[in-house]
Amino acid sequence: MASERIQRRVERLLDQIEQEADQQNWERVLDLAKEVLRFAPDNGDAKTFLVVAEETLSSNAGQELQAASPPTPSPIRIEPATASAQPTSFANGRYQVQRLLGEGGKKRVYLAHDTTLDREVAFALIKAEGLDDTSRARIQREAQAMGRLGSHPHVVTVFDLGQEGDQPYMVTELM
């Protein structure tokens, strides 16, 4: 585990990254994200910013030479879910879960219907085991950063972030 001093430095660097991303200074975002990853190689926020900065800079460079091609979507692993393991709804019934889209190390993603806005969304249940207050704050900060980027071609749009009981969740556009 990193020392408290290293954690404070990483937090300051992440704050700087957010400011630079808000100003769309992607070269600076790239440099700062790499610095964070030197101190905290598993930092999810820095990894997200690094990917966005690299793809944006690559896309911008390609546009200068030729029309940029859209990014190739990552394959989604589709798995059947057992009826007992799959939730049916969240947020007082606002999100009606339809089926499991895939699962990773940190979350399970479902196809869901937003009954308030009448649209299909990706509903991600964030795995709560092992999450401390620092991890929960990081998840919120990452969602806020993604939300501030708005409609960016390399980042999904975050529609909602919440918690039901002790279960955190994130709702994003369906890709």
mmCIF file of C-alpha atoms in Angstrom:
data_model
loop_
_atom_site.group_PDB
_atom_site.id
_atom_site.type_symbol
_atom_site.label_atom_id
_atom_site.label_comp_id
_atom_site.label_asym_id
_atom_site.label_seq_id
_atom_site.Cartn_x
_atom_site.Cartn_y
_atom_site.Cartn_z
ATOM 1 C CA MET A 1 0.000 0.000 0.000
ATOM 2 C CA ALA A 2 1.338 3.443 -0.888
ATOM 3 C CA SER A 3 2.318 5.804 1.879
ATOM 4 C CA GLU A 4 0.015 8.623 2.868
ATOM 5 C CA ARG A 5 2.438 11.085 1.291
ATOM 6 C CA ILE A 6 2.334 9.247 -2.055
ATOM 7 C CA GLN A 7 -1.469 9.071 -1.874
ATOM 8 C CA ARG A 8 -1.655 12.849 -1.339
ATOM 9 C CA ARG A 9 0.654 13.434 -4.313
ATOM 10 C CA VAL A 10 -1.451 11.146 -6.499
ATOM 11 C CA GLU A 11 -4.619 13.007 -5.443
ATOM 12 C CA ARG A 12 -3.017 16.371 -6.330
ATOM 13 C CA LEU A 13 -1.920 15.031 -9.709
ATOM 14 C CA LEU A 14 -5.416 13.684 -10.398
ATOM 15 C CA ASP A 15 -6.868 17.104 -9.558
ATOM 16 C CA GLN A 16 -4.450 18.652 -12.077
ATOM 17 C CA ILE A 17 -5.440 16.066 -14.686
ATOM 18 C CA GLU A 18 -9.111 16.953 -14.256
ATOM 19 C CA GLN A 19 -8.345 20.649 -14.738
ATOM 20 C CA GLU A 20 -6.294 19.965 -17.865
ATOM 21 C CA ALA A 21 -8.989 17.639 -19.249
ATOM 22 C CA ASP A 22 -11.617 20.337 -18.691
ATOM 23 C CA GLN A 23 -9.430 22.621 -20.833
ATOM 24 C CA GLN A 24 -8.838 19.790 -23.348
ATOM 25 C CA ASN A 25 -5.070 20.071 -22.920
ATOM 26 C CA TRP A 26 -4.546 16.406 -23.839
ATOM 27 C CA GLU A 27 -0.726 16.452 -24.008
ATOM 28 C CA ARG A 28 -0.602 17.680 -20.417
ATOM 29 C CA VAL A 29 -3.249 15.120 -19.388
ATOM 30 C CA LEU A 30 -1.095 12.402 -20.953
ATOM 31 C CA ASP A 31 2.035 13.531 -19.093
ATOM 32 C CA LEU A 32 0.244 13.842 -15.744
ATOM 33 C CA ALA A 33 -1.478 10.460 -16.119
ATOM 34 C CA LYS A 34 1.884 8.800 -16.796
ATOM 35 C CA GLU A 35 3.285 10.453 -13.674
ATOM 36 C CA VAL A 36 0.396 9.163 -11.550
ATOM 37 C CA LEU A 37 0.945 5.663 -12.931
ATOM 38 C CA ARG A 38 4.616 5.810 -11.912
ATOM 39 C CA PHE A 39 3.460 6.221 -8.295
ATOM 40 C CA ALA A 40 0.288 4.105 -8.483
ATOM 41 C CA PRO A 41 0.427 1.645 -11.408
ATOM 42 C CA ASP A 42 -3.105 0.331 -10.768
ATOM 43 C CA ASN A 43 -4.826 3.729 -10.534
ATOM 44 C CA GLY A 44 -8.020 3.429 -12.577
ATOM 45 C CA ASP A 45 -8.529 7.189 -12.906
ATOM 46 C CA ALA A 46 -5.080 7.703 -14.404
ATOM 47 C CA LYS A 47 -5.553 4.742 -16.745
ATOM 48 C CA THR A 48 -8.856 6.204 -17.993
ATOM 49 C CA PHE A 49 -7.358 9.645 -18.566
ATOM 50 C CA LEU A 50 -4.310 8.102 -20.261
ATOM 51 C CA VAL A 51 -6.466 6.177 -22.741
ATOM 52 C CA VAL A 52 -8.661 9.201 -23.488
ATOM 53 C CA ALA A 53 -5.638 11.466 -23.977
ATOM 54 C CA GLU A 54 -3.808 8.961 -26.200
ATOM 55 C CA GLU A 55 -6.867 8.303 -28.350
ATOM 56 C CA THR A 56 -7.745 11.985 -28.618
ATOM 57 C CA LEU A 57 -4.202 12.959 -29.571
ATOM 58 C CA SER A 58 -4.012 10.079 -32.039
ATOM 59 C CA SER A 59 -7.369 11.016 -33.532
ATOM 60 C CA ASN A 60 -6.362 14.676 -33.781
ATOM 61 C CA ALA A 61 -3.087 13.758 -35.498
ATOM 62 C CA GLY A 62 -4.919 11.500 -37.917
ATOM 63 C CA GLN A 63 -7.436 14.208 -38.744
ATOM 64 C CA GLU A 64 -4.654 16.537 -39.719
ATOM 65 C CA LEU A 65 -3.356 13.993 -42.241
ATOM 66 C CA GLN A 66 -6.585 12.245 -43.262
ATOM 67 C CA ALA A 67 -10.086 11.617 -42.019
ATOM 68 C CA ALA A 68 -9.873 9.643 -38.802
ATOM 69 C CA SER A 69 -11.550 6.265 -38.715
ATOM 70 C CA PRO A 70 -13.849 5.514 -35.786
ATOM 71 C CA PRO A 71 -12.311 3.462 -32.999
ATOM 72 C CA THR A 72 -12.879 -0.263 -33.113
ATOM 73 C CA PRO A 73 -15.183 -1.188 -30.262
ATOM 74 C CA SER A 74 -13.892 -3.641 -27.698
ATOM 75 C CA PRO A 75 -15.605 -6.993 -27.766
ATOM 76 C CA ILE A 76 -18.076 -7.482 -24.948
ATOM 77 C CA ARG A 77 -18.223 -10.876 -23.387
ATOM 78 C CA ILE A 78 -21.862 -11.925 -23.233
ATOM 79 C CA GLU A 79 -22.785 -14.452 -20.611
ATOM 80 C CA PRO A 80 -26.099 -15.894 -19.582
ATOM 81 C CA ALA A 81 -27.101 -14.996 -16.038
ATOM 82 C CA THR A 82 -28.947 -17.207 -13.695
ATOM 83 C CA ALA A 83 -32.349 -15.872 -12.739
ATOM 84 C CA SER A 84 -31.505 -15.891 -9.041
ATOM 85 C CA ALA A 85 -28.265 -13.913 -9.490
ATOM 86 C CA GLN A 86 -29.680 -11.216 -11.766
ATOM 87 C CA PRO A 87 -31.305 -8.173 -10.169
ATOM 88 C CA THR A 88 -34.631 -7.061 -11.640
ATOM 89 C CA SER A 89 -34.568 -3.330 -10.942
ATOM 90 C CA PHE A 90 -32.742 -0.538 -9.155
ATOM 91 C CA ALA A 91 -33.335 3.029 -7.967
ATOM 92 C CA ASN A 92 -36.940 2.444 -6.909
ATOM 93 C CA GLY A 93 -37.738 0.715 -10.183
ATOM 94 C CA ARG A 94 -36.301 3.387 -12.479
ATOM 95 C CA TYR A 95 -33.849 0.949 -14.089
ATOM 96 C CA GLN A 96 -35.425 -2.350 -15.180
ATOM 97 C CA VAL A 97 -32.681 -4.933 -15.715
ATOM 98 C CA GLN A 98 -33.148 -6.993 -18.876
ATOM 99 C CA ARG A 99 -30.036 -9.179 -19.165
ATOM 100 C CA LEU A 100 -26.352 -9.475 -18.311
ATOM 101 C CA LEU A 101 -24.027 -8.008 -20.937
ATOM 102 C CA GLY A 102 -20.723 -8.918 -19.326
ATOM 103 C CA GLU A 103 -18.600 -9.034 -16.222
ATOM 104 C CA GLY A 104 -15.121 -7.825 -15.418
ATOM 105 C CA GLY A 105 -12.977 -7.677 -12.338
ATOM 106 C CA LYS A 106 -14.702 -4.620 -10.922
ATOM 107 C CA LYS A 107 -18.291 -4.661 -12.175
ATOM 108 C CA ARG A 108 -21.150 -6.542 -13.794
ATOM 109 C CA VAL A 109 -22.824 -4.712 -16.671
ATOM 110 C CA TYR A 110 -26.464 -5.237 -17.567
ATOM 111 C CA LEU A 111 -28.697 -4.065 -20.362
ATOM 112 C CA ALA A 112 -31.415 -2.074 -18.602
ATOM 113 C CA HIS A 113 -34.349 0.140 -19.475
ATOM 114 C CA ASP A 114 -34.519 3.624 -17.929
ATOM 115 C CA THR A 115 -38.256 3.922 -17.289
ATOM 116 C CA THR A 116 -38.064 7.662 -16.595
ATOM 117 C CA LEU A 117 -36.396 8.630 -19.882
ATOM 118 C CA ASP A 118 -37.632 5.593 -21.864
ATOM 119 C CA ARG A 119 -34.225 4.521 -23.204
ATOM 120 C CA GLU A 120 -31.896 1.554 -23.118
ATOM 121 C CA VAL A 121 -28.812 2.008 -20.923
ATOM 122 C CA ALA A 122 -25.831 0.077 -19.635
ATOM 123 C CA PHE A 123 -26.320 -0.475 -15.919
ATOM 124 C CA ALA A 124 -23.080 -1.342 -14.103
ATOM 125 C CA LEU A 125 -23.138 -2.836 -10.627
ATOM 126 C CA ILE A 126 -19.795 -2.014 -9.074
ATOM 127 C CA LYS A 127 -18.449 -4.888 -7.012
ATOM 128 C CA ALA A 128 -18.579 -3.641 -3.433
ATOM 129 C CA GLU A 129 -16.409 -6.276 -1.768
ATOM 130 C CA GLY A 130 -13.148 -4.720 -0.702
ATOM 131 C CA LEU A 131 -14.286 -1.143 -1.409
ATOM 132 C CA ASP A 132 -13.218 1.307 1.255
ATOM 133 C CA ASP A 133 -14.087 5.017 1.431
ATOM 134 C CA THR A 134 -11.068 5.924 -0.713
ATOM 135 C CA SER A 135 -12.123 3.486 -3.433
ATOM 136 C CA ARG A 136 -15.695 4.783 -3.380
ATOM 137 C CA ALA A 137 -14.426 8.368 -3.701
ATOM 138 C CA ARG A 138 -12.240 7.312 -6.638
ATOM 139 C CA ILE A 139 -15.217 5.742 -8.400
ATOM 140 C CA GLN A 140 -17.221 8.929 -7.927
ATOM 141 C CA ARG A 141 -14.325 11.096 -9.136
ATOM 142 C CA GLU A 142 -13.867 8.898 -12.222
ATOM 143 C CA ALA A 143 -17.586 9.090 -13.059
ATOM 144 C CA GLN A 144 -17.548 12.866 -12.607
ATOM 145 C CA ALA A 145 -14.523 13.176 -14.885
ATOM 146 C CA MET A 146 -16.211 11.030 -17.528
ATOM 147 C CA GLY A 147 -19.371 13.107 -17.167
ATOM 148 C CA ARG A 148 -17.456 16.361 -17.629
ATOM 149 C CA LEU A 149 -16.015 15.108 -20.895
ATOM 150 C CA GLY A 150 -19.568 15.087 -22.232
ATOM 151 C CA SER A 151 -20.054 13.452 -25.592
ATOM 152 C CA HIS A 152 -16.501 12.332 -26.284
ATOM 153 C CA PRO A 153 -15.901 9.702 -28.991
ATOM 154 C CA HIS A 154 -13.623 7.631 -26.749
ATOM 155 C CA VAL A 155 -15.549 7.746 -23.470
ATOM 156 C CA VAL A 156 -19.048 6.533 -22.642
ATOM 157 C CA THR A 157 -21.417 9.193 -21.347
ATOM 158 C CA VAL A 158 -22.325 8.760 -17.683
ATOM 159 C CA PHE A 159 -26.045 9.285 -17.064
ATOM 160 C CA ASP A 160 -26.277 8.445 -13.367
ATOM 161 C CA LEU A 161 -24.207 7.340 -10.393
ATOM 162 C CA GLY A 162 -25.806 6.083 -7.232
ATOM 163 C CA GLN A 163 -25.988 3.593 -4.475
ATOM 164 C CA GLU A 164 -28.805 1.335 -3.383
ATOM 165 C CA GLY A 165 -28.162 0.083 0.101
ATOM 166 C CA ASP A 166 -24.452 -0.694 0.132
ATOM 167 C CA GLN A 167 -24.392 -1.445 -3.616
ATOM 168 C CA PRO A 168 -22.837 1.306 -5.820
ATOM 169 C CA TYR A 169 -23.933 1.517 -9.439
ATOM 170 C CA MET A 170 -23.224 3.579 -12.565
ATOM 171 C CA VAL A 171 -25.543 4.102 -15.521
ATOM 172 C CA THR A 172 -23.982 4.918 -18.904
ATOM 173 C CA GLU A 173 -24.920 5.100 -22.537
ATOM 174 C CA LEU A 174 -25.296 1.747 -24.222
ATOM 175 C CA MET A 175 -22.491 1.126 -26.726
#
